[in-house]
Amino acid sequence: MEQLKHECGVAMIRLLKPLAYYEQKYGTWRYGLDKLYLMMEKQHNRGQEGAGVACVNLDAPVGEEYMFRERAEGKDAITEIFKRVDDSFAGQLYMGHLRYSTTGKSGLQYVHPFLRRNNWRAKNLCLCGNFNMTNIDEVFCFLTQQGQSPRIYGDSYITLELMGHRLDREIERLFQEASSKGLQGTDITRYIDDNVQMANVLRTTMPHYDGGYVMCGLTGSGEMFAVRDPWGIRPAFFYQDDEVVVLASERPVIQTTFNLHAAEIKELLPGQSLIVNKNGEIHREQIMAAQKYSACSFERIYFSRGSDRDIYQERKHLGEQLTPAIMKAIDDDVQHTVFSYIPNTAEVVFYGMTDGVRRLNHDVRIEKVVWKDIKLRTFITEGAERNDLAAHVYDITYGCLQPYEDNLVIIDDSIVRGTTLKESIFKILDRLHPKKIVMVSSSPQIRYPDYYGIDMSHLEELCAFRAAIALIKERNMDKLIGETYEKCKCSLTKPPSSLPPDNYVRAIYAPFTVDEINSKIVEMLRPEGMQTPVELVFQSIEGLHAACPQHPGDWYFTGRYPTPGGIRMVNQAFVNYVENILKMQ
């Protein structure tokens, strides 16, 4: 319902045979390029603000271009890019990226891949990733202390410069090594190209970062690599055979593109890199020690494609876990209850919810109550007019329930800001005059911002946070806000590694039960004039982990951030919130 702009998507292909092999077997030199296109389209859900592709041609003679890049902005960027590419994009290494901005920065200069040029093939570096770094200030300072002067302040560009700097050092190491062996001229160049150790570059680059990431790259000499953060926050999957090595952000993307079984596709492990060298030799290396496993649970709830075998079952389980709370909310009166969902991402969770009710030996009345009508444009700038227009984003099916007799249970995958509920959903559902609306979320209350690649970085945007603050003020507990502010403020003067594992903002929620916060959310989101009683039902933390046991990362719900940088940033967010309030007084 409330679409979240979120982490990006990556796709990589390394052809292991000569280009003539693919032309003979598959009838086109574009085999690798066509597969890249399919992998990117299958991940279109992960980026609609821009896209980019890169290619390296190992057969290009000296004096001709061997490293290519195309980028475009907008939701049609993939189509635009692949219309442009021509014979120059014949190569053995391909990399694609789909972008969602989590920083608010826009423009072609922020679209991946980023490219660092040099006359030495091995020093050319092309980089893209699905990431958000929490300690970019520290990395920037590290770079400037080395004597560098980065032209752009942003985690993507600074990462390119830091890794490029370490790649330069690796090339210089090989130059000295080749010289000591008596090699000269182009023999030195060939020695360097044949012996680059990307693991050295990654080991001296990635430990500087705190955040969630899958970092991918190509070099002009033919190295391809991807590395996953040591907490396993962001996902990456790969497949290899005697023709190709491929990597993507989601498993079914590879499975569909190459017609594979799920078991044939492996997951890159936390802190691990996948490296394919110039000669096509494939190996995995542990770049950093794995930390406490914190794979993002929101990937399973919302972001990744539901066509994945395991994600499909997990989402059904999420819905089924909610059955007892829903039955309580409707006083077990299934006979007078209609079940529905918000299109379209909550459909699988809805199946699980209704299966849970059926297992209690009840017939389930199912209706498509809500329809997504149009995508509104923002050409109307006046607030009142805009809000009136927003009220019509969704439409309803009239006559689908008995007014004043039937309950309406309607499920969504998450409730983040609550804006769409207030401005549209509750208003239109009220027109059906149900006896009661039970609004269900397949995820727990989202109480904390994300700092690892999801676009929900401001505390005050979250309806659960606003509800907790409202309860504090109602109960004359303002002292709690001041105490929390002082602790957060003090923490910002300390190194992130010295912070306690629990962030101080958790104290804001501690005095209240989930039901108390639910009731306050309903009160705050209820449109003026609405008649129908409303009850919110959220997934429990226990239910989340029972449904998604292999993805324990739950910081947006519990405040338990896996990295010191995440803890520091939520403390900073609370300081910003309080200081902004003080400015307005």
Short mmCIF file of N, CA and C in Angstrom, two decimals, residues 447-449 459 465 484 488 502-510 567 570-575:
data_model
loop_
_atom_site.label_atom_id
_atom_site.label_comp_id
_atom_site.label_asym_id
_atom_site.label_seq_id
_atom_site.Cartn_x
_atom_site.Cartn_y
_atom_site.Cartn_z
N ARG A 447 9.03 0.54 14.05
CA ARG A 447 9.30 1.54 15.08
C ARG A 447 10.57 2.35 14.85
N TYR A 448 11.47 1.83 14.01
CA TYR A 448 12.78 2.46 13.87
C TYR A 448 13.14 2.60 12.39
N PRO A 449 13.93 3.60 12.06
CA PRO A 449 14.37 3.77 10.67
C PRO A 449 15.33 2.66 10.26
N LEU A 459 12.61 9.10 11.93
CA LEU A 459 11.74 8.60 13.01
C LEU A 459 10.34 9.17 12.93
N PHE A 465 6.10 5.49 15.92
CA PHE A 465 6.87 6.46 16.72
C PHE A 465 5.99 7.65 17.10
N THR A 484 16.10 10.68 27.16
CA THR A 484 16.54 9.93 25.98
C THR A 484 17.38 10.82 25.07
N CYS A 488 21.24 10.10 23.92
CA CYS A 488 21.57 10.03 22.50
C CYS A 488 22.62 11.07 22.13
N ASP A 502 22.19 -1.88 22.61
CA ASP A 502 20.82 -1.38 22.50
C ASP A 502 20.84 0.13 22.28
N ASN A 503 20.08 0.58 21.28
CA ASN A 503 20.01 2.03 21.08
C ASN A 503 19.11 2.66 22.14
N TYR A 504 19.38 3.92 22.45
CA TYR A 504 18.65 4.60 23.54
C TYR A 504 17.21 4.92 23.18
N VAL A 505 16.87 4.92 21.90
CA VAL A 505 15.52 5.29 21.48
C VAL A 505 14.50 4.21 21.89
N ARG A 506 14.97 3.03 22.18
CA ARG A 506 14.05 1.96 22.61
C ARG A 506 13.29 2.36 23.88
N ALA A 507 13.87 3.25 24.67
CA ALA A 507 13.21 3.69 25.90
C ALA A 507 11.88 4.39 25.63
N ILE A 508 11.73 4.98 24.44
CA ILE A 508 10.50 5.70 24.10
C ILE A 508 9.31 4.75 24.05
N TYR A 509 9.55 3.52 23.65
CA TYR A 509 8.46 2.54 23.52
C TYR A 509 8.24 1.70 24.79
N ALA A 510 9.25 1.67 25.65
CA ALA A 510 9.24 0.75 26.78
C ALA A 510 8.00 0.85 27.68
N ILE A 567 23.33 1.86 15.18
CA ILE A 567 22.99 2.36 16.52
C ILE A 567 23.25 3.86 16.62
N VAL A 570 20.55 5.91 14.61
CA VAL A 570 19.22 6.06 15.20
C VAL A 570 19.28 7.02 16.39
N ASN A 571 20.38 7.00 17.13
CA ASN A 571 20.55 7.99 18.20
C ASN A 571 20.60 9.40 17.62
N GLN A 572 21.31 9.54 16.49
CA GLN A 572 21.38 10.84 15.82
C GLN A 572 19.99 11.26 15.32
N ALA A 573 19.21 10.30 14.83
CA ALA A 573 17.87 10.61 14.33
C ALA A 573 16.98 11.16 15.44
N PHE A 574 17.12 10.63 16.66
CA PHE A 574 16.31 11.13 17.77
C PHE A 574 16.75 12.53 18.17
N VAL A 575 18.06 12.75 18.16
CA VAL A 575 18.58 14.10 18.45
C VAL A 575 18.03 15.09 17.43
#
